[in-house]
DNA sequence: TAAAAATACTCCATAGGTATTTTAT
DNA sequence: ATAAAATACCTATGGAGTATTTTTA
């Protein structure tokens, strides 16, 4: 499972539009389709119902959304924390 | 960032051996090297110190390990939860 | 017929494998 | 000399793009 795909999924759940989601990431609509289909394949569940001019999360999709957000947030926190390490000299450590 | 790579990272942090980690996933040693290097590239940080017959987490690696474990656990929980949905009929729901 | 998603196809990047080299003891 | 990781190289898969078709309002 790829975290970029989770970000795409989250954005699609908000925008409810494949084309707009693609534009947000400077990719094309079919790539969004592929990423969502890949997630659906990995999970063995449909995440969205696509019909008559709107895109809606399934019940499974709603549940998965909460996890996806937590995973994406954790990745961001990890990157943030690592970027902070060793940023400031550790003045009070006198020896190894 | 790929969650499979995080699993590889976690296992390597436990086994401290690229070859054994590869065996655990039925992949080859060079693939483990590639996955770890991909993570290190994405993070811009070395995760392991490789020297004289042992592999040790760097300080950054130790911090990242905690996040990796949480992310992998969340993915597992998500899959578990989705697999449980609609498993049992909802007897007491009389109408939509 | 119009707007949006799915599909078909093509191409290229890269993930993963084999084999080899490097490194450290 | 040995054990293990890195590297070089090759191949095949699949991710991403273009163009087209399908769908539905």
PDB file of C-alpha atoms (C1' of nucleotides) in Angstrom:
ATOM      1  CA  UNK A   1       0.000   0.000   0.000  1.00  0.00           C
ATOM      2  CA  UNK A   2       1.331   3.355  -1.028  1.00  0.00           C
ATOM      3  CA  UNK A   3       0.855   6.480   1.050  1.00  0.00           C
ATOM      4  CA  UNK A   4       0.634   8.654  -2.081  1.00  0.00           C
ATOM      5  CA  UNK A   5      -2.412   6.617  -3.030  1.00  0.00           C
ATOM      6  CA  UNK A   6      -3.895   7.320   0.385  1.00  0.00           C
ATOM      7  CA  UNK A   7      -3.425  11.051  -0.166  1.00  0.00           C
ATOM      8  CA  UNK A   8      -5.171  10.756  -3.513  1.00  0.00           C
ATOM      9  CA  UNK A   9      -7.989   8.848  -1.850  1.00  0.00           C
ATOM     10  CA  UNK A  10      -8.414  11.482   0.862  1.00  0.00           C
ATOM     11  CA  UNK A  11      -8.493  14.303  -1.666  1.00  0.00           C
ATOM     12  CA  UNK A  12     -11.012  12.472  -3.824  1.00  0.00           C
ATOM     13  CA  UNK A  13     -13.207  11.929  -0.786  1.00  0.00           C
ATOM     14  CA  UNK A  14     -13.224  15.696  -0.299  1.00  0.00           C
ATOM     15  CA  UNK A  15     -13.525  16.903  -3.875  1.00  0.00           C
ATOM     16  CA  UNK A  16     -15.719  14.037  -5.069  1.00  0.00           C
ATOM     17  CA  UNK A  17     -14.357  14.567  -8.556  1.00  0.00           C
ATOM     18  CA  UNK A  18     -11.608  12.561 -10.257  1.00  0.00           C
ATOM     19  CA  UNK A  19     -10.601  15.297 -12.668  1.00  0.00           C
ATOM     20  CA  UNK A  20     -10.262  17.970 -10.009  1.00  0.00           C
ATOM     21  CA  UNK A  21      -8.340  15.566  -7.792  1.00  0.00           C
ATOM     22  CA  UNK A  22      -5.962  14.900 -10.658  1.00  0.00           C
ATOM     23  CA  UNK A  23      -5.453  18.629 -11.201  1.00  0.00           C
ATOM     24  CA  UNK A  24      -4.603  19.116  -7.565  1.00  0.00           C
ATOM     25  CA  UNK A  25      -1.643  16.768  -7.910  1.00  0.00           C
ATOM     26  CA  UNK A  26      -0.729  17.710 -11.479  1.00  0.00           C
ATOM     27  CA  UNK A  27      -1.542  14.255 -12.718  1.00  0.00           C
ATOM     28  CA  UNK A  28      -4.254  13.067 -15.121  1.00  0.00           C
ATOM     29  CA  UNK A  29      -7.706  11.711 -14.380  1.00  0.00           C
ATOM     30  CA  UNK A  30      -6.897   8.172 -15.417  1.00  0.00           C
ATOM     31  CA  UNK A  31      -4.050   8.054 -12.916  1.00  0.00           C
ATOM     32  CA  UNK A  32      -6.469   8.927 -10.132  1.00  0.00           C
ATOM     33  CA  UNK A  33      -8.744   6.164 -11.361  1.00  0.00           C
ATOM     34  CA  UNK A  34      -5.819   3.750 -11.336  1.00  0.00           C
ATOM     35  CA  UNK A  35      -4.696   4.722  -7.834  1.00  0.00           C
ATOM     36  CA  UNK A  36      -8.171   4.320  -6.376  1.00  0.00           C
ATOM     37  CA  UNK A  37      -8.618   1.021  -8.176  1.00  0.00           C
ATOM     38  CA  UNK A  38      -5.291  -0.160  -6.804  1.00  0.00           C
ATOM     39  CA  UNK A  39      -6.421   0.639  -3.261  1.00  0.00           C
ATOM     40  CA  UNK A  40      -9.753  -1.054  -3.870  1.00  0.00           C
ATOM     41  CA  UNK A  41      -7.945  -4.099  -5.199  1.00  0.00           C
ATOM     42  CA  UNK A  42      -5.598  -4.239  -2.210  1.00  0.00           C
ATOM     43  CA  UNK A  43      -8.496  -3.937   0.215  1.00  0.00           C
ATOM     44  CA  UNK A  44     -10.888  -6.104  -1.719  1.00  0.00           C
ATOM     45  CA  UNK A  45     -13.557  -3.439  -1.178  1.00  0.00           C
ATOM     46  CA  UNK A  46     -15.109  -0.680  -3.237  1.00  0.00           C
ATOM     47  CA  UNK A  47     -14.227   2.668  -1.706  1.00  0.00           C
ATOM     48  CA  UNK A  48     -16.461   4.863  -3.833  1.00  0.00           C
ATOM     49  CA  UNK A  49     -19.771   4.622  -5.581  1.00  0.00           C
ATOM     50  CA  UNK A  50     -19.543   6.427  -8.909  1.00  0.00           C
ATOM     51  CA  UNK A  51     -22.847   7.480 -10.337  1.00  0.00           C
ATOM     52  CA  UNK A  52     -24.808  10.265 -11.960  1.00  0.00           C
ATOM     53  CA  UNK A  53     -22.406  13.177 -11.657  1.00  0.00           C
ATOM     54  CA  UNK A  54     -21.266  12.412  -8.144  1.00  0.00           C
ATOM     55  CA  UNK A  55     -18.759  10.330  -6.352  1.00  0.00           C
ATOM     56  CA  UNK A  56     -19.571   9.101  -2.863  1.00  0.00           C
ATOM     57  CA  UNK A  57     -17.708   7.069  -0.305  1.00  0.00           C
ATOM     58  CA  UNK A  58     -19.092   3.640   0.396  1.00  0.00           C
ATOM     59  CA  UNK A  59     -19.509   2.604   3.996  1.00  0.00           C
ATOM     60  CA  UNK A  60     -16.172   0.807   3.721  1.00  0.00           C
ATOM     61  CA  UNK A  61     -14.700   3.937   2.217  1.00  0.00           C
ATOM     62  CA  UNK A  62     -15.890   6.019   5.150  1.00  0.00           C
ATOM     63  CA  UNK A  63     -14.259   3.664   7.606  1.00  0.00           C
ATOM     64  CA  UNK A  64     -11.064   3.494   5.600  1.00  0.00           C
ATOM     65  CA  UNK A  65     -10.895   7.269   5.309  1.00  0.00           C
ATOM     66  CA  UNK A  66     -10.330   7.635   9.047  1.00  0.00           C
ATOM     67  CA  UNK A  67      -7.376   5.248   8.889  1.00  0.00           C
ATOM     68  CA  UNK A  68      -5.957   6.841   5.771  1.00  0.00           C
ATOM     69  CA  UNK A  69      -5.955  10.243   7.440  1.00  0.00           C
ATOM     70  CA  UNK A  70      -4.184   8.890  10.493  1.00  0.00           C
ATOM     71  CA  UNK A  71      -1.544   7.157   8.372  1.00  0.00           C
ATOM     72  CA  UNK A  72      -0.887  10.236   6.267  1.00  0.00           C
ATOM     73  CA  UNK A  73      -0.666  12.359   9.408  1.00  0.00           C
ATOM     74  CA  UNK A  74       1.793   9.932  10.961  1.00  0.00           C
ATOM     75  CA  UNK A  75       3.999  10.032   7.900  1.00  0.00           C
ATOM     76  CA  UNK A  76       4.008  13.821   8.047  1.00  0.00           C
ATOM     77  CA  UNK A  77       4.831  13.772  11.756  1.00  0.00           C
ATOM     78  CA  UNK A  78       7.659  11.333  11.187  1.00  0.00           C
ATOM     79  CA  UNK A  79       9.188  13.529   8.508  1.00  0.00           C
ATOM     80  CA  UNK A  80       8.727  16.585  10.694  1.00  0.00           C
ATOM     81  CA  UNK A  81      10.329  14.924  13.707  1.00  0.00           C
ATOM     82  CA  UNK A  82      13.300  13.622  11.751  1.00  0.00           C
ATOM     83  CA  UNK A  83      13.851  17.032  10.233  1.00  0.00           C
ATOM     84  CA  UNK A  84      14.051  18.509  13.720  1.00  0.00           C
ATOM     85  CA  UNK A  85      16.633  16.041  15.018  1.00  0.00           C
ATOM     86  CA  UNK A  86      20.109  17.503  15.353  1.00  0.00           C
ATOM     87  CA  UNK A  87      18.817  20.859  14.239  1.00  0.00           C
ATOM     88  CA  UNK A  88      20.032  22.503  17.424  1.00  0.00           C
ATOM     89  CA  UNK A  89      23.400  21.735  19.023  1.00  0.00           C
ATOM     90  CA  UNK A  90      23.040  19.781  22.234  1.00  0.00           C
ATOM     91  CA  UNK A  91      24.831  22.253  24.409  1.00  0.00           C
ATOM     92  CA  UNK A  92      24.550  20.480  27.736  1.00  0.00           C
ATOM     93  CA  UNK A  93      25.892  17.136  26.632  1.00  0.00           C
ATOM     94  CA  UNK A  94      29.501  17.307  27.715  1.00  0.00           C
ATOM     95  CA  UNK A  95      30.529  13.903  26.499  1.00  0.00           C
ATOM     96  CA  UNK A  96      29.474  10.970  24.366  1.00  0.00           C
TER      97      UNK A  96
ATOM     98  CA  UNK B   1       6.334   6.076   0.778  1.00  0.00           C
ATOM     99  CA  UNK B   2       5.426   2.428   0.602  1.00  0.00           C
ATOM    100  CA  UNK B   3       4.136   0.482   3.586  1.00  0.00           C
ATOM    101  CA  UNK B   4       5.849  -2.698   2.368  1.00  0.00           C
ATOM    102  CA  UNK B   5       9.111  -0.823   2.685  1.00  0.00           C
ATOM    103  CA  UNK B   6       8.191   0.100   6.241  1.00  0.00           C
ATOM    104  CA  UNK B   7       7.614  -3.565   7.055  1.00  0.00           C
ATOM    105  CA  UNK B   8      11.014  -4.397   5.601  1.00  0.00           C
ATOM    106  CA  UNK B   9      12.545  -1.622   7.688  1.00  0.00           C
ATOM    107  CA  UNK B  10      10.934  -2.872  10.882  1.00  0.00           C
ATOM    108  CA  UNK B  11      12.075  -6.434  10.275  1.00  0.00           C
ATOM    109  CA  UNK B  12      15.609  -5.301   9.511  1.00  0.00           C
ATOM    110  CA  UNK B  13      15.657  -3.300  12.729  1.00  0.00           C
ATOM    111  CA  UNK B  14      14.844  -6.515  14.574  1.00  0.00           C
ATOM    112  CA  UNK B  15      17.009  -9.006  12.709  1.00  0.00           C
ATOM    113  CA  UNK B  16      19.862  -6.575  12.024  1.00  0.00           C
ATOM    114  CA  UNK B  17      20.735  -8.646   8.976  1.00  0.00           C
ATOM    115  CA  UNK B  18      19.824  -7.864   5.374  1.00  0.00           C
ATOM    116  CA  UNK B  19      20.048 -11.453   4.154  1.00  0.00           C
ATOM    117  CA  UNK B  20      17.839 -12.848   6.897  1.00  0.00           C
ATOM    118  CA  UNK B  21      15.357 -10.037   6.363  1.00  0.00           C
ATOM    119  CA  UNK B  22      15.224 -10.895   2.682  1.00  0.00           C
ATOM    120  CA  UNK B  23      14.629 -14.560   3.486  1.00  0.00           C
ATOM    121  CA  UNK B  24      11.736 -13.665   5.743  1.00  0.00           C
ATOM    122  CA  UNK B  25       9.918 -12.048   2.827  1.00  0.00           C
ATOM    123  CA  UNK B  26      11.114 -14.456   0.126  1.00  0.00           C
ATOM    124  CA  UNK B  27      12.990 -11.702  -1.641  1.00  0.00           C
ATOM    125  CA  UNK B  28      16.721 -11.235  -2.220  1.00  0.00           C
ATOM    126  CA  UNK B  29      19.237  -9.272  -0.191  1.00  0.00           C
ATOM    127  CA  UNK B  30      19.705  -6.588  -2.808  1.00  0.00           C
ATOM    128  CA  UNK B  31      15.995  -5.845  -2.758  1.00  0.00           C
ATOM    129  CA  UNK B  32      16.176  -5.200   0.974  1.00  0.00           C
ATOM    130  CA  UNK B  33      19.115  -2.884   0.339  1.00  0.00           C
ATOM    131  CA  UNK B  34      17.098  -1.079  -2.326  1.00  0.00           C
ATOM    132  CA  UNK B  35      14.028  -0.705  -0.120  1.00  0.00           C
ATOM    133  CA  UNK B  36      15.994   0.685   2.790  1.00  0.00           C
ATOM    134  CA  UNK B  37      17.887   3.035   0.485  1.00  0.00           C
ATOM    135  CA  UNK B  38      14.586   4.206  -0.966  1.00  0.00           C
ATOM    136  CA  UNK B  39      13.290   5.049   2.498  1.00  0.00           C
ATOM    137  CA  UNK B  40      16.553   6.778   3.368  1.00  0.00           C
ATOM    138  CA  UNK B  41      16.314   8.773   0.161  1.00  0.00           C
ATOM    139  CA  UNK B  42      12.706   9.771   0.828  1.00  0.00           C
ATOM    140  CA  UNK B  43      13.545  10.862   4.358  1.00  0.00           C
ATOM    141  CA  UNK B  44      16.900  12.388   3.550  1.00  0.00           C
ATOM    142  CA  UNK B  45      18.326  10.534   6.559  1.00  0.00           C
ATOM    143  CA  UNK B  46      20.385   7.423   7.122  1.00  0.00           C
ATOM    144  CA  UNK B  47      18.311   4.861   9.000  1.00  0.00           C
ATOM    145  CA  UNK B  48      21.027   2.309   9.685  1.00  0.00           C
ATOM    146  CA  UNK B  49      24.736   2.278  10.324  1.00  0.00           C
ATOM    147  CA  UNK B  50      26.240  -0.694   8.527  1.00  0.00           C
ATOM    148  CA  UNK B  51      29.595  -1.779   9.887  1.00  0.00           C
ATOM    149  CA  UNK B  52      31.707  -4.693  11.002  1.00  0.00           C
ATOM    150  CA  UNK B  53      29.179  -7.518  10.951  1.00  0.00           C
ATOM    151  CA  UNK B  54      26.351  -5.597  12.489  1.00  0.00           C
ATOM    152  CA  UNK B  55      23.570  -3.336  11.439  1.00  0.00           C
ATOM    153  CA  UNK B  56      22.360  -0.719  13.887  1.00  0.00           C
ATOM    154  CA  UNK B  57      19.662   1.902  13.790  1.00  0.00           C
ATOM    155  CA  UNK B  58      20.828   5.478  13.722  1.00  0.00           C
ATOM    156  CA  UNK B  59      19.177   7.921  16.115  1.00  0.00           C
ATOM    157  CA  UNK B  60      16.935   8.991  13.235  1.00  0.00           C
ATOM    158  CA  UNK B  61      16.201   5.346  12.550  1.00  0.00           C
ATOM    159  CA  UNK B  62      15.134   4.794  16.142  1.00  0.00           C
ATOM    160  CA  UNK B  63      12.722   7.688  15.979  1.00  0.00           C
ATOM    161  CA  UNK B  64      11.384   6.619  12.620  1.00  0.00           C
ATOM    162  CA  UNK B  65      10.880   3.051  13.819  1.00  0.00           C
ATOM    163  CA  UNK B  66       8.182   4.143  16.253  1.00  0.00           C
ATOM    164  CA  UNK B  67       6.255   5.836  13.454  1.00  0.00           C
ATOM    165  CA  UNK B  68       6.741   2.960  11.054  1.00  0.00           C
ATOM    166  CA  UNK B  69       5.283   0.546  13.581  1.00  0.00           C
ATOM    167  CA  UNK B  70       2.257   2.749  14.144  1.00  0.00           C
ATOM    168  CA  UNK B  71       1.646   3.117  10.415  1.00  0.00           C
ATOM    169  CA  UNK B  72       1.930  -0.610   9.773  1.00  0.00           C
ATOM    170  CA  UNK B  73      -0.376  -1.308  12.706  1.00  0.00           C
ATOM    171  CA  UNK B  74      -2.922   1.173  11.383  1.00  0.00           C
ATOM    172  CA  UNK B  75      -2.889  -0.448   7.964  1.00  0.00           C
ATOM    173  CA  UNK B  76      -3.486  -3.820   9.583  1.00  0.00           C
ATOM    174  CA  UNK B  77      -6.314  -2.434  11.696  1.00  0.00           C
ATOM    175  CA  UNK B  78      -7.915  -0.836   8.670  1.00  0.00           C
ATOM    176  CA  UNK B  79      -7.845  -4.109   6.756  1.00  0.00           C
ATOM    177  CA  UNK B  80      -9.176  -5.939   9.781  1.00  0.00           C
ATOM    178  CA  UNK B  81     -11.995  -3.473  10.292  1.00  0.00           C
ATOM    179  CA  UNK B  82     -13.036  -3.482   6.649  1.00  0.00           C
ATOM    180  CA  UNK B  83     -13.045  -7.256   6.625  1.00  0.00           C
ATOM    181  CA  UNK B  84     -15.448  -7.228   9.551  1.00  0.00           C
ATOM    182  CA  UNK B  85     -17.947  -4.869   7.955  1.00  0.00           C
ATOM    183  CA  UNK B  86     -21.097  -6.566   6.748  1.00  0.00           C
ATOM    184  CA  UNK B  87     -19.848  -9.862   8.028  1.00  0.00           C
ATOM    185  CA  UNK B  88     -22.878 -10.299  10.240  1.00  0.00           C
ATOM    186  CA  UNK B  89     -26.405  -9.425   9.158  1.00  0.00           C
ATOM    187  CA  UNK B  90     -27.709  -6.370  10.948  1.00  0.00           C
ATOM    188  CA  UNK B  91     -30.745  -8.045  12.376  1.00  0.00           C
ATOM    189  CA  UNK B  92     -32.205  -5.127  14.264  1.00  0.00           C
ATOM    190  CA  UNK B  93     -32.147  -2.649  11.454  1.00  0.00           C
ATOM    191  CA  UNK B  94     -35.669  -2.861  10.164  1.00  0.00           C
ATOM    192  CA  UNK B  95     -35.306  -0.331   7.432  1.00  0.00           C
ATOM    193  CA  UNK B  96     -32.740   1.732   5.643  1.00  0.00           C
TER     194      UNK B  96
ATOM    195  C1'  DT C   1     -25.070  16.308 -25.945  1.00  0.00           C
ATOM    196  C1'  DA C   2     -22.164  17.291 -22.303  1.00  0.00           C
ATOM    197  C1'  DA C   3     -19.460  16.149 -18.398  1.00  0.00           C
ATOM    198  C1'  DA C   4     -17.107  12.803 -16.103  1.00  0.00           C
ATOM    199  C1'  DA C   5     -15.166   8.178 -15.282  1.00  0.00           C
ATOM    200  C1'  DA C   6     -13.542   3.897 -17.317  1.00  0.00           C
ATOM    201  C1'  DT C   7     -10.908   1.671 -20.658  1.00  0.00           C
ATOM    202  C1'  DA C   8      -7.377   0.633 -24.223  1.00  0.00           C
ATOM    203  C1'  DC C   9      -2.944   1.423 -25.558  1.00  0.00           C
ATOM    204  C1'  DT C  10       1.715   2.834 -25.246  1.00  0.00           C
ATOM    205  C1'  DC C  11       5.889   4.138 -23.098  1.00  0.00           C
ATOM    206  C1'  DC C  12       9.162   4.532 -19.749  1.00  0.00           C
ATOM    207  C1'  DA C  13      10.676   4.281 -14.944  1.00  0.00           C
ATOM    208  C1'  DT C  14      11.731   1.454 -11.568  1.00  0.00           C
ATOM    209  C1'  DA C  15      11.230  -2.593  -8.582  1.00  0.00           C
ATOM    210  C1'  DG C  16      13.251  -6.872  -8.221  1.00  0.00           C
ATOM    211  C1'  DG C  17      16.291 -10.453  -9.720  1.00  0.00           C
ATOM    212  C1'  DT C  18      21.244 -12.436 -10.851  1.00  0.00           C
ATOM    213  C1'  DA C  19      25.840 -11.942 -10.512  1.00  0.00           C
ATOM    214  C1'  DT C  20      29.769  -9.535  -8.972  1.00  0.00           C
ATOM    215  C1'  DT C  21      32.454  -6.477  -6.175  1.00  0.00           C
ATOM    216  C1'  DT C  22      33.534  -4.327  -2.002  1.00  0.00           C
ATOM    217  C1'  DT C  23      34.197  -4.233   2.820  1.00  0.00           C
ATOM    218  C1'  DA C  24      35.430  -5.560   7.312  1.00  0.00           C
ATOM    219  C1'  DT C  25      37.076  -8.944  10.305  1.00  0.00           C
TER     220       DT C  25
ATOM    221  C1'  DA D   1      39.180 -16.379   3.759  1.00  0.00           C
ATOM    222  C1'  DT D   2      34.576 -15.535   4.983  1.00  0.00           C
ATOM    223  C1'  DA D   3      30.342 -13.404   5.603  1.00  0.00           C
ATOM    224  C1'  DA D   4      27.571  -9.741   4.520  1.00  0.00           C
ATOM    225  C1'  DA D   5      26.179  -5.487   2.134  1.00  0.00           C
ATOM    226  C1'  DA D   6      26.687  -2.591  -1.941  1.00  0.00           C
ATOM    227  C1'  DT D   7      26.849  -2.205  -6.696  1.00  0.00           C
ATOM    228  C1'  DA D   8      26.228  -3.136 -11.667  1.00  0.00           C
ATOM    229  C1'  DC D   9      23.415  -4.817 -14.814  1.00  0.00           C
ATOM    230  C1'  DC D  10      19.227  -6.678 -16.930  1.00  0.00           C
ATOM    231  C1'  DT D  11      14.389  -7.633 -17.340  1.00  0.00           C
ATOM    232  C1'  DA D  12       9.609  -7.340 -16.570  1.00  0.00           C
ATOM    233  C1'  DT D  13       6.045  -5.133 -14.308  1.00  0.00           C
ATOM    234  C1'  DG D  14       3.198  -1.545 -13.746  1.00  0.00           C
ATOM    235  C1'  DG D  15       2.602   3.482 -13.056  1.00  0.00           C
ATOM    236  C1'  DA D  16       1.451   7.399 -15.741  1.00  0.00           C
ATOM    237  C1'  DG D  17       0.271   9.575 -19.953  1.00  0.00           C
ATOM    238  C1'  DT D  18      -2.785  10.171 -24.433  1.00  0.00           C
ATOM    239  C1'  DA D  19      -6.697   9.146 -26.698  1.00  0.00           C
ATOM    240  C1'  DT D  20     -11.068   6.966 -26.884  1.00  0.00           C
ATOM    241  C1'  DT D  21     -15.235   4.910 -25.267  1.00  0.00           C
ATOM    242  C1'  DT D  22     -18.837   4.451 -22.062  1.00  0.00           C
ATOM    243  C1'  DT D  23     -22.141   6.155 -18.995  1.00  0.00           C
ATOM    244  C1'  DT D  24     -25.667   8.930 -17.223  1.00  0.00           C
ATOM    245  C1'  DA D  25     -28.097  12.977 -16.506  1.00  0.00           C
TER     246       DA D  25
END
